[in-house]
Coordinates of C-alpha atoms in Angstrom, one line a residue:
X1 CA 5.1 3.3 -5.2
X2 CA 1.6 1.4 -5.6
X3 CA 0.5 -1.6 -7.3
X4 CA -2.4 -3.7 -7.5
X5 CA -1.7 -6.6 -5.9
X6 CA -4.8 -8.6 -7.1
X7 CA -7.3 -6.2 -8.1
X8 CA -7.2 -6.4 -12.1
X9 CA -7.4 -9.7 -14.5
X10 CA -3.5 -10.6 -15.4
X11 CA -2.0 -8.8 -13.1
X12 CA 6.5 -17.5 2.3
X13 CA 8.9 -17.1 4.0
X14 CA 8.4 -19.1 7.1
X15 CA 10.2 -20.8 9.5
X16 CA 13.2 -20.2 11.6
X17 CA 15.7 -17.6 10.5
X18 CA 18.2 -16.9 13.3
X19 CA 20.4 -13.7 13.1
X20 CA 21.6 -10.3 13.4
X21 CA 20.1 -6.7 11.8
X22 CA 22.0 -4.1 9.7
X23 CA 20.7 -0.5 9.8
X24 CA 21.3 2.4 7.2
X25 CA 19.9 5.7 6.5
X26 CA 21.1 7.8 3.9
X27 CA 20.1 11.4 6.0
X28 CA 19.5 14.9 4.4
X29 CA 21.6 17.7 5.5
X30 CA 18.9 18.5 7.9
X31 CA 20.3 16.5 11.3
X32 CA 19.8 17.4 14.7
X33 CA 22.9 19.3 16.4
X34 CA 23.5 15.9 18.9
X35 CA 23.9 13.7 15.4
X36 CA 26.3 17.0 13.8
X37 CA 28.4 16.5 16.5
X38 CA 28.9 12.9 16.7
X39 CA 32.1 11.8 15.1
X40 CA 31.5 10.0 11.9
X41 CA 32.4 6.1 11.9
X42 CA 34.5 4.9 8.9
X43 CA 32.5 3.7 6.3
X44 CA 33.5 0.4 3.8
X45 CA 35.6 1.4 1.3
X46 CA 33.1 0.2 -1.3
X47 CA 30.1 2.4 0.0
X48 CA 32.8 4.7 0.2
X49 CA 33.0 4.8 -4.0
X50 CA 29.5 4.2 -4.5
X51 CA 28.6 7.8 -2.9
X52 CA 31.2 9.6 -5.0
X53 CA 30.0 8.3 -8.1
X54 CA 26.3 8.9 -6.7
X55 CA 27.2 12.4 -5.8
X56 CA 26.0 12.3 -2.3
X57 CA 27.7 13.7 0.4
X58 CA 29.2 11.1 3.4
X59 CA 27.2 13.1 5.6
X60 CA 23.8 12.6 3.8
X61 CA 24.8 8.5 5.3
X62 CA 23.4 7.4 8.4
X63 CA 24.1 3.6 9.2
X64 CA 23.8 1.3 11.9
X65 CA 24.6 -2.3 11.8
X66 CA 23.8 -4.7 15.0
X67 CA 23.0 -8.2 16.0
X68 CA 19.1 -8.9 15.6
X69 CA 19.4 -11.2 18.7
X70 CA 21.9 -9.2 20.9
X71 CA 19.3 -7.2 22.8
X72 CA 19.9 -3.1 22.8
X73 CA 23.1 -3.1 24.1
X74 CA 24.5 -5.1 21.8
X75 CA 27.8 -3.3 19.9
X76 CA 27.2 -1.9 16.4
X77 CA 28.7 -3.6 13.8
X78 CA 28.8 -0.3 12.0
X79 CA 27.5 2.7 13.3
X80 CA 27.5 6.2 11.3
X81 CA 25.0 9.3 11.8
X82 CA 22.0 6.4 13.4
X83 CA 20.5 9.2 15.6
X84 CA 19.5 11.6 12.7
X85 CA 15.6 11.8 12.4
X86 CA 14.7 11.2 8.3
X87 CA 11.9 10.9 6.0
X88 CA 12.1 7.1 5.6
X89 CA 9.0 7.2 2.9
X90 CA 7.6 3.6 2.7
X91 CA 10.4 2.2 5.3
X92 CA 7.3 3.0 7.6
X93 CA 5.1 0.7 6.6
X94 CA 7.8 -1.4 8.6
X95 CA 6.7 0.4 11.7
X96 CA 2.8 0.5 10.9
X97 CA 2.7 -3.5 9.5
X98 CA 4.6 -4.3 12.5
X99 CA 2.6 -2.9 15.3
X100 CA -0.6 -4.2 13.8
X101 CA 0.5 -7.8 13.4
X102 CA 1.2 -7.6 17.4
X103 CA -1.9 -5.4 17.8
X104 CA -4.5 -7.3 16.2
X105 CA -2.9 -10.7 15.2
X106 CA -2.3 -12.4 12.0
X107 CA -5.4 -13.5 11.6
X108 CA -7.5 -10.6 12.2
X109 CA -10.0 -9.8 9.2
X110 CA -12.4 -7.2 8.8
X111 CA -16.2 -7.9 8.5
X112 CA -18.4 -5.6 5.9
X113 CA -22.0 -6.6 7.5
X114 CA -24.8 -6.5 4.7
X115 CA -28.3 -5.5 5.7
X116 CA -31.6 -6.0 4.2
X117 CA -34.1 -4.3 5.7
X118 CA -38.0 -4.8 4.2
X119 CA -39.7 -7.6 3.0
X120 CA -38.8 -10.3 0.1
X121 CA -41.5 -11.3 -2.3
X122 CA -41.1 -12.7 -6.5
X123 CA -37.2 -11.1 -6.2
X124 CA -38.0 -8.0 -4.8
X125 CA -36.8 -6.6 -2.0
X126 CA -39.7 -3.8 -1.2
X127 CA -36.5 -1.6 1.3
X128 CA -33.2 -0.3 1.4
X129 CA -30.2 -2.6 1.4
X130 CA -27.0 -1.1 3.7
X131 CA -23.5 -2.1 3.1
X132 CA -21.5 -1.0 6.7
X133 CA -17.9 -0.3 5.4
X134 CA -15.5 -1.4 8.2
X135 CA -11.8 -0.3 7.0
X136 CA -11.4 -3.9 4.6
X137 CA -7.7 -2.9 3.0
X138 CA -9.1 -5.5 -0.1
X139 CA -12.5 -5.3 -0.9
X140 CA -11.5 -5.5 -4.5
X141 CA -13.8 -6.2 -7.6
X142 CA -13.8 -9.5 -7.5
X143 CA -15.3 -9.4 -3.5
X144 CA -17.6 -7.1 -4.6
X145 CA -18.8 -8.9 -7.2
X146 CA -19.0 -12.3 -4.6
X147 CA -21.1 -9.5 -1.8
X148 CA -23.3 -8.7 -4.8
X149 CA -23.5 -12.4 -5.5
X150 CA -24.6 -13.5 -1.8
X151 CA -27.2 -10.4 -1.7
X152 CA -28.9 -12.1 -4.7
X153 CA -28.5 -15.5 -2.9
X154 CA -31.4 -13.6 -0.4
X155 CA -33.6 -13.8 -3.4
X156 CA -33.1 -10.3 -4.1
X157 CA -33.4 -9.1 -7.7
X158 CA -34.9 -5.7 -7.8
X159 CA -34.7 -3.5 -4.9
X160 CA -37.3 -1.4 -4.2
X161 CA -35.8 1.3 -2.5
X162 CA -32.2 2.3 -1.8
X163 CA -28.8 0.8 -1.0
X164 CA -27.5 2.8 1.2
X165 CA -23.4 2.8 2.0
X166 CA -22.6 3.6 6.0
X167 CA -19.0 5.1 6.3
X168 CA -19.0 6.1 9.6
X169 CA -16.8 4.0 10.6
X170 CA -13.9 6.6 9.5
X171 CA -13.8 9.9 10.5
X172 CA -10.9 11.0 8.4
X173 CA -10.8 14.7 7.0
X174 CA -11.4 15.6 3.5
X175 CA -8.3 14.6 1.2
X176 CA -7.0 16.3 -1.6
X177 CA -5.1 13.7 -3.9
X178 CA -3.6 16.4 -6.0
X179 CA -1.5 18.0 -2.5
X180 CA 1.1 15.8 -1.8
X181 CA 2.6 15.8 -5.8
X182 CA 0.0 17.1 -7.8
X183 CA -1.1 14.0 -9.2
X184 CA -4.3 13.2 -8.5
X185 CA -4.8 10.2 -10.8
X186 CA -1.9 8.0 -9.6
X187 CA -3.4 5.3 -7.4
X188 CA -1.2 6.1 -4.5
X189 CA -2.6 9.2 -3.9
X190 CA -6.1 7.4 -3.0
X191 CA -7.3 8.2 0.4
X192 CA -8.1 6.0 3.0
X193 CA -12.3 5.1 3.3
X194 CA -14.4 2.6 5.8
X195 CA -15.9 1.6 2.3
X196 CA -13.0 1.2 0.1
X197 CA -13.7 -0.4 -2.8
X198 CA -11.0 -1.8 -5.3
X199 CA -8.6 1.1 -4.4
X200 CA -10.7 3.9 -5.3
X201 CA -9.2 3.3 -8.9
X202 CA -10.3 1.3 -11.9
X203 CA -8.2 -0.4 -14.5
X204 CA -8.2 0.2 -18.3
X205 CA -6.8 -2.8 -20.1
X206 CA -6.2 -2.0 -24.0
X207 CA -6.3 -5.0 -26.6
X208 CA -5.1 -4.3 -29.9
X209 CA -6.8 -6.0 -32.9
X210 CA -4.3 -5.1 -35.9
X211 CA -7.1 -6.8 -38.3
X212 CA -9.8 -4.7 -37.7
X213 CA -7.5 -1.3 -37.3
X214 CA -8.2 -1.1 -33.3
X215 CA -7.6 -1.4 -29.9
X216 CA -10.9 -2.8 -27.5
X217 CA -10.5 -1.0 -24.1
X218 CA -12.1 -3.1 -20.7
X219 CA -12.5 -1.1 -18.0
X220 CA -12.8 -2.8 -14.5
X221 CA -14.8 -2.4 -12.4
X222 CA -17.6 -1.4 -13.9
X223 CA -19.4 1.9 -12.4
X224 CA -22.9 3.1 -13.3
X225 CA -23.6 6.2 -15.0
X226 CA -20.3 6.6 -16.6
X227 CA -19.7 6.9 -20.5
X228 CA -16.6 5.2 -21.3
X229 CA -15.2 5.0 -24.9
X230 CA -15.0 1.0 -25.7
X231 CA -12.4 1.0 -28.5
X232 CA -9.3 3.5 -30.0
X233 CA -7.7 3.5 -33.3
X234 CA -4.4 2.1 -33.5
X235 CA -1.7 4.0 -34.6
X236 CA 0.3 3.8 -38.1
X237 CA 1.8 -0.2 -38.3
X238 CA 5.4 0.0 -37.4
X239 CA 4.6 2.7 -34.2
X240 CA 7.0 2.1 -31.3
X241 CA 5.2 1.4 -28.5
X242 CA 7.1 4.5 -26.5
X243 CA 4.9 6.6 -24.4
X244 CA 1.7 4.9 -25.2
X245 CA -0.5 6.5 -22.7
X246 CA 0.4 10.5 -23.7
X247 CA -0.4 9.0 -27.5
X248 CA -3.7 8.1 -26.2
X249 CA -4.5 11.7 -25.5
X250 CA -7.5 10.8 -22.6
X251 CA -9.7 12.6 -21.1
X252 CA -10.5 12.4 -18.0
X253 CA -11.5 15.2 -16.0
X254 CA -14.6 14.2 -16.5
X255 CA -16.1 12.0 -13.5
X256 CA -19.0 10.8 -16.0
X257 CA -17.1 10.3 -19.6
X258 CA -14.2 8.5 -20.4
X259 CA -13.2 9.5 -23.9
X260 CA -9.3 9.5 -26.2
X261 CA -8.9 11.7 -28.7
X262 CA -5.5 9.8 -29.7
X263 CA -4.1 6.2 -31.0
X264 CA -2.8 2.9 -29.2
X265 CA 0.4 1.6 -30.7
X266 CA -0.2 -2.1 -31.6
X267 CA 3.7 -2.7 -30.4
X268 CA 2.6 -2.5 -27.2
X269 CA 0.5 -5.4 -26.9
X270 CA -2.0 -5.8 -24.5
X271 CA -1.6 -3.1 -21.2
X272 CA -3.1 -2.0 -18.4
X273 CA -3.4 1.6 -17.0
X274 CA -5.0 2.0 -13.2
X275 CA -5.8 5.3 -12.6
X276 CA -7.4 6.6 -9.5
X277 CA -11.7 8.1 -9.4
X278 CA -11.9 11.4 -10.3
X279 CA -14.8 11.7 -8.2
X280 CA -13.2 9.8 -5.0
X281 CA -16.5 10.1 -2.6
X282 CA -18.6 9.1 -5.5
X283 CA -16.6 5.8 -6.7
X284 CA -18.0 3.7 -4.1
X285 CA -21.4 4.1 -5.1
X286 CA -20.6 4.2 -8.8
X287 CA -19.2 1.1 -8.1
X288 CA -21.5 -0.6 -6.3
X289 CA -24.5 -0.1 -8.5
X290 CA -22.5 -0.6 -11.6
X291 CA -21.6 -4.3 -10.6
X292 CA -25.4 -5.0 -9.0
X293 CA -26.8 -4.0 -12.4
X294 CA -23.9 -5.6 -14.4
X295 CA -25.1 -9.1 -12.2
X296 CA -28.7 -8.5 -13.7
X297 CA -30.2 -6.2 -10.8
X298 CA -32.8 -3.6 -10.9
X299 CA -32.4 -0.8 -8.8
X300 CA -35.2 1.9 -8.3
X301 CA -34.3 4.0 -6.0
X302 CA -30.3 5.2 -6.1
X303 CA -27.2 4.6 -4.0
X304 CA -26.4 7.1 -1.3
X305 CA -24.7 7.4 2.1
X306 CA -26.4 6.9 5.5
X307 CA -26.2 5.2 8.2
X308 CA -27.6 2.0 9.2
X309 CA -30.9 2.1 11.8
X310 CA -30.3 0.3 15.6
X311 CA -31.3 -2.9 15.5
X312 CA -31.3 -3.9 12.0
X313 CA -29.0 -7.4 12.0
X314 CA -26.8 -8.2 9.1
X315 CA -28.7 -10.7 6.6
X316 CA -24.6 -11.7 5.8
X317 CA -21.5 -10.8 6.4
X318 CA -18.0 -10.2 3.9
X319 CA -14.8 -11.2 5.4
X320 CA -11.8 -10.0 4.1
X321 CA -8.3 -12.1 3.9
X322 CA -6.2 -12.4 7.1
X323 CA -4.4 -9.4 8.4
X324 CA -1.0 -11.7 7.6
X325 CA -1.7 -11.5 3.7
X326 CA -2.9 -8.2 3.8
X327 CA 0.2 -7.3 5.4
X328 CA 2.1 -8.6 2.8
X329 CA 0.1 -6.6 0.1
X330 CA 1.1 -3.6 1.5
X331 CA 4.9 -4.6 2.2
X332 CA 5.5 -6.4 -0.9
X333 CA 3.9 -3.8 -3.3
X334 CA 4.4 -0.6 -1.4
X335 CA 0.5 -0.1 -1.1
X336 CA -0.1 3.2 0.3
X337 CA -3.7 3.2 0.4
X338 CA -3.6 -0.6 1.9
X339 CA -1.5 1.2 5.0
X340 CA -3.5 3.7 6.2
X341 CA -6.5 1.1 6.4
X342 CA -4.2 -0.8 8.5
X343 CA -3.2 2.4 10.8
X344 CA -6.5 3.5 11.3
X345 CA -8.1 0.5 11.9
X346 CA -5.7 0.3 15.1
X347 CA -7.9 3.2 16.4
X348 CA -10.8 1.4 15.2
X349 CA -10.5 -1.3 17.6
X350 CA -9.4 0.6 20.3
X351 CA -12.1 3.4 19.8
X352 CA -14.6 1.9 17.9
X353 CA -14.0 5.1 15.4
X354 CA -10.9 5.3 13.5
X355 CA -9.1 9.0 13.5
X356 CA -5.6 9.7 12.0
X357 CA -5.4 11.0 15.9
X358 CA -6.3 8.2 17.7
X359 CA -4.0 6.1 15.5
X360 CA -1.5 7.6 16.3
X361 CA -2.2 7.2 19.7
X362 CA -2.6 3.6 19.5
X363 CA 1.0 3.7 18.0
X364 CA 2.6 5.4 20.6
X365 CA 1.2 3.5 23.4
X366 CA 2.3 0.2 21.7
X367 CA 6.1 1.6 21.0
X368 CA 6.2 2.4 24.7
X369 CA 5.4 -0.6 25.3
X370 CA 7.1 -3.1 23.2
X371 CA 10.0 -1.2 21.8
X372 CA 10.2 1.1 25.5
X373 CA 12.5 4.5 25.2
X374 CA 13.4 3.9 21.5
X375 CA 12.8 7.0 20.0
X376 CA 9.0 6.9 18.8
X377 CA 8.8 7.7 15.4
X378 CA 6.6 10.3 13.5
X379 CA 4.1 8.2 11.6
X380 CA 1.7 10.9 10.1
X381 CA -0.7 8.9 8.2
X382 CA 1.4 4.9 9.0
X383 CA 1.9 4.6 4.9
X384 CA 5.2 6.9 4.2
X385 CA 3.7 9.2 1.6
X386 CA 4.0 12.1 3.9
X387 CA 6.5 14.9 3.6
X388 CA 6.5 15.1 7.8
X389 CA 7.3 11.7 8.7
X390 CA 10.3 11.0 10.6
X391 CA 12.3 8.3 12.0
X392 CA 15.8 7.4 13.9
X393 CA 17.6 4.2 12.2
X394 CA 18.7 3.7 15.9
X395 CA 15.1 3.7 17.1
X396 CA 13.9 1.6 13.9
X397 CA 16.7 -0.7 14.4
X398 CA 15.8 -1.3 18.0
X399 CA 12.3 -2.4 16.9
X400 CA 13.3 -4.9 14.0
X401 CA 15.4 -6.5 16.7
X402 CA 12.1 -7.0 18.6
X403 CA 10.5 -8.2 15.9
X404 CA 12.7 -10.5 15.3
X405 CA 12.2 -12.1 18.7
X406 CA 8.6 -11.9 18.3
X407 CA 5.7 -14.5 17.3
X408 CA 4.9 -12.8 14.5
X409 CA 8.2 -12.7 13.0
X410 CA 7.7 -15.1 10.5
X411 CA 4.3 -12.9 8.9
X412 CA 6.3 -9.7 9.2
X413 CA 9.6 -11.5 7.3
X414 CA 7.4 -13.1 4.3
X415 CA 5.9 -9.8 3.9
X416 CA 9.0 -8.1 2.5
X417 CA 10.2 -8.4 -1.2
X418 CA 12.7 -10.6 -1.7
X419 CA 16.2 -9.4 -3.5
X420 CA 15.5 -10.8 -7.2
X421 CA 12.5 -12.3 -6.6
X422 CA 9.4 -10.7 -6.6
X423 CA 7.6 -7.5 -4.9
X424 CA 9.1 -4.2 -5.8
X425 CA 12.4 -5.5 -5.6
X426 CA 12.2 -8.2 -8.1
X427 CA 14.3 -6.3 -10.8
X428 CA 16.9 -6.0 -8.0
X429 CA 20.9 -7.6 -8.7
X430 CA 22.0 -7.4 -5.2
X431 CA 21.9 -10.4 -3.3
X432 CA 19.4 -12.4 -5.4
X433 CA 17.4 -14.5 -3.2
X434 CA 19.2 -13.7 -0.1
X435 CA 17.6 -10.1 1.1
X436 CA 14.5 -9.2 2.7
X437 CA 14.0 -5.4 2.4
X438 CA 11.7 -3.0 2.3
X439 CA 12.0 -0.5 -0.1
X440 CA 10.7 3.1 -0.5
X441 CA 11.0 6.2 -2.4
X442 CA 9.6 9.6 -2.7
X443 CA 11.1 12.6 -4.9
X444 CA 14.3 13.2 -2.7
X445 CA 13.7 9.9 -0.7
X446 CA 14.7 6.9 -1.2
X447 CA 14.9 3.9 1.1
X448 CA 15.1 0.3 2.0
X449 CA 14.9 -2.2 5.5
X450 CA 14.7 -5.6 6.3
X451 CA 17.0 -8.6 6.5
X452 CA 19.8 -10.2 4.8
X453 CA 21.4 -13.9 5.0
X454 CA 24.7 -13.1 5.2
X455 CA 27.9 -15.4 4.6
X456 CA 28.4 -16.5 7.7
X457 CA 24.8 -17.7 8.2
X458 CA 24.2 -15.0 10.2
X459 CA 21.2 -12.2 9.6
X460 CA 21.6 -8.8 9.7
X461 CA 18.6 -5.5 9.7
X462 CA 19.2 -3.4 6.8
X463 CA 17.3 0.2 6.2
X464 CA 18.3 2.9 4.1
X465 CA 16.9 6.1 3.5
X466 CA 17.8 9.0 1.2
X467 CA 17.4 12.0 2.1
X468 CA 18.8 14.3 -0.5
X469 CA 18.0 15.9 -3.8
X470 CA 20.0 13.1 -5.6
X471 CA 18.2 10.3 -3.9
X472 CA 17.3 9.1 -7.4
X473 CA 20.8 8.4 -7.6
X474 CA 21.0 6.1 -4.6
X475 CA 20.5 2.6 -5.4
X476 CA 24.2 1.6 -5.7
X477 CA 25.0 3.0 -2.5
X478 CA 21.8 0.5 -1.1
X479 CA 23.3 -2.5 -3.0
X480 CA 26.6 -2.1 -1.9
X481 CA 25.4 -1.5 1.2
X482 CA 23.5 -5.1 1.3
X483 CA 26.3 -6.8 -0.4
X484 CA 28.6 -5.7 2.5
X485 CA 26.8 -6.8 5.2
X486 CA 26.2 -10.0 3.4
X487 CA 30.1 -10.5 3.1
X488 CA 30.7 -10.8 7.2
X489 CA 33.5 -13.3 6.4

């Protein structure tokens, strides 16, 4: 799942919390033959029903339940199937959110340096401008408007020459959006960037005006050299609102031309629709000369990639928010794109290049570490949305007990939606206000891990994870799940 966390117009828990951890998985029939020949543990009675009416097989459940404070060789309060690897889909970001709070420290921000090189006379800057992308999770429109604010504050109106956008700083391989679910224009399929700028996506917010027969269409941010219709007609009065966005009938193959051959129901109000570049490699620049000429800047030369020359020093610097509320971006919304900026800057720092590779790397070398012969999981690309990633719930809940005993506990705890409240699990029933989890889903996946209060006072780890063509059928079995480990009395 993505959302924008901030990225659009209209769109803590601290302290001490004491406890114990709860671990589920909901495995596929794909287990290793060490879990297949495990005897099963009894399961409650409730979760018991919830599976048959879910039609998903007992076996499909793995579940461990332990003490968050008891250390590894604590006994299970429950224990079923825990050593069978799964896809846990965005139960990762656990793993990934985790190891760079400890890695980097909750208050570790990422710089995007600014260069002017050339000479300033009346407003014009007679030389390039270079933006140095660094791996920021959150340069959004609104910081890109605030870096294209400061560059004017150098006196710069009209550049003379280029600006010139220096992505070296990731050397990830070329990404398909349309391979993982052949949806390229869903925001979560975005690939990660050392320039990313407002998710590689832009928003299209429809405002219907009944009087004059029409919908007005913004589209944020704005990106040069693209046509883009600025109103629709609005359907015949009385129109449900239904499936607005097939009635608008867009197009938008087209990386240059937005156009809808369709109408906007007026039922619906105003809405938004973020939909990923068409033109991924080009957005950035699109971007970033549509908002300097939308400030009032002249440009005469274009945007383009390069690099920027030794010994040029940065005229200012953009700093993005602290890793702590970046973190809970991408635990409270799910952000896929937000993740693998995190994972790979891991190697950044470590390599001064980030690689998928060398994050990895990084990974593995802090699990041994911290979380010692815990199983290491498979991260593939640290977000979830992967098909190949794998984890134990023995080995996962081995590292929230960790966690839970570490300083950054309190960052990693407020990053996780709360039961009721907000995040993606604010439409939850279960526990309302007492849960911490974080939840995932993929077609055939679907997941959730954190903490829950439980009766007793006591906290427990919970993570769940479907693997199973029913999956979509799941959730009862995760809400019973958390209700029972909430009822320890």
């Amino acid at each position: 799942m993505f959302l924008f966390p901030d990225s659009w117009r209209h769109f803590a828990l601290r302290g001490a919390l004491g406890g114990v951890a709860v671990w589920f998985v909901l495995a596929g029939a794909a287990g290793t033959a060490q879990a297949q020949a495990a005897a099963p543990a009894p399961l409650p009675p409730e979760v018991e029903a919830a599976l048959g009416r879910a039609k998903l097989p007992r076996e499909a459940l793995s579940v461990m339940v332990v003490d968050a404070q008891g250390g590894k060789t604590s006994p299970a309060r429950l224990a079923h199937r825990a050593q069978v690897p799964v896809n846990p889909a965005s139960v990762m970001k656990l793993v990934t959110t985790y190891a760079a709070l400890e890695q980097l420290g909750p208050a570790y921000v990422w710089n995007t340096p600014v260069y002017v090189q050339g000479s300033v006379q009346d407003g014009s800057l007679r030389g390039n401008v270079y933006i140095q992308g660094q791996g920021d999770p959150k340069l959004v429109m609104e910081r890109l408007w605030l870096l294209m604010r400061r560059l004017q504050g150098q006196g710069i109106q009209v550049i003379v020459g280029d600006i010139v956008l220096d992505r070296t700083a990731f050397d990830v391989p070329d990404h398909d959006p349309a391979r993982f679910d052949g949806e390229p224009l869903r925001p979560y399929n975005a690939a990660p960037d050392a320039l990313l700028l407002n998710y590689k996506s832009s928003v299209m917010t429809f405002v219907p005006d009944s009087a004059a027969g029409l919908a007005r269409i913004q589209y944020d941010p704005p990106l040069a050299g693209v046509v883009r219709q600025a109103t629709v007609a609005l359907a015949a009065p009385g129109t449900e609102c239904g499936d607005w966005r097939g009635a608008l009938r867009a197009e938008l193959a087209d990386p240059a031309k937005v156009s809808f051959q369709g109408v906007y129901p007026a039922t619906c109000g105003e809405r938004v629709w973020p939909v990923a570049a068409v033109d991924p490699r080009g957005f950035a620049g699109r971007a970033v000369e549509g908002m300097w000429r939308e400030l009032g800047g002249k440009l005469t030369g274009s945007v383009r990639e390069g690099k920027v020359p030794p010994g040029l020093k940065p005229a200012f610097v953009a700093t993005s928010p602290a890793l702590s509320e970046v973190v809970r971006d991408v635990n409270k919304y799910s952000n896929n794109v937000m993740a693998q900026q995190v994972f790979l800057t891991l190697a950044l720092q470590k390599n001064g290049v980030a690689t998928f590779d060398g994050a990895r790397e990084a990974l593995r070398q802090w699990w041994l570490s911290r979380i010692g012969d815990a199983e290491l999981p498979l991260a593939d690309n640290g977000a979830g949305l992967s098909r190949d990633a794998r984890l134990t719930a023995q080995a996962l809940a081995r590292m929230l007990q960790v966690a839970w005993v570490s300083p950054v506990m309190p960052e990693l705890v407020a990053s996780l939606p709360i039961s009721g409240v907000d995040g993606t699990l604010r439409r939850s029933q279960s526990r309302v206000g007492t849960a911490h989890l974080k939840t995932g889903s993929l077609r055939d996946v679907m997941a959730v891990a954190g903490y829950v209060h439980a009766a007793s006072g006591r906290r427990y780890v919970l993570v769940a994870v479907v693997n199973h063509a029913n999956a979509g059928a799941a959730r009862p079995v995760l809400d019973s799940l958390v209700d029972w480990t909430a009822r320890d009395q």
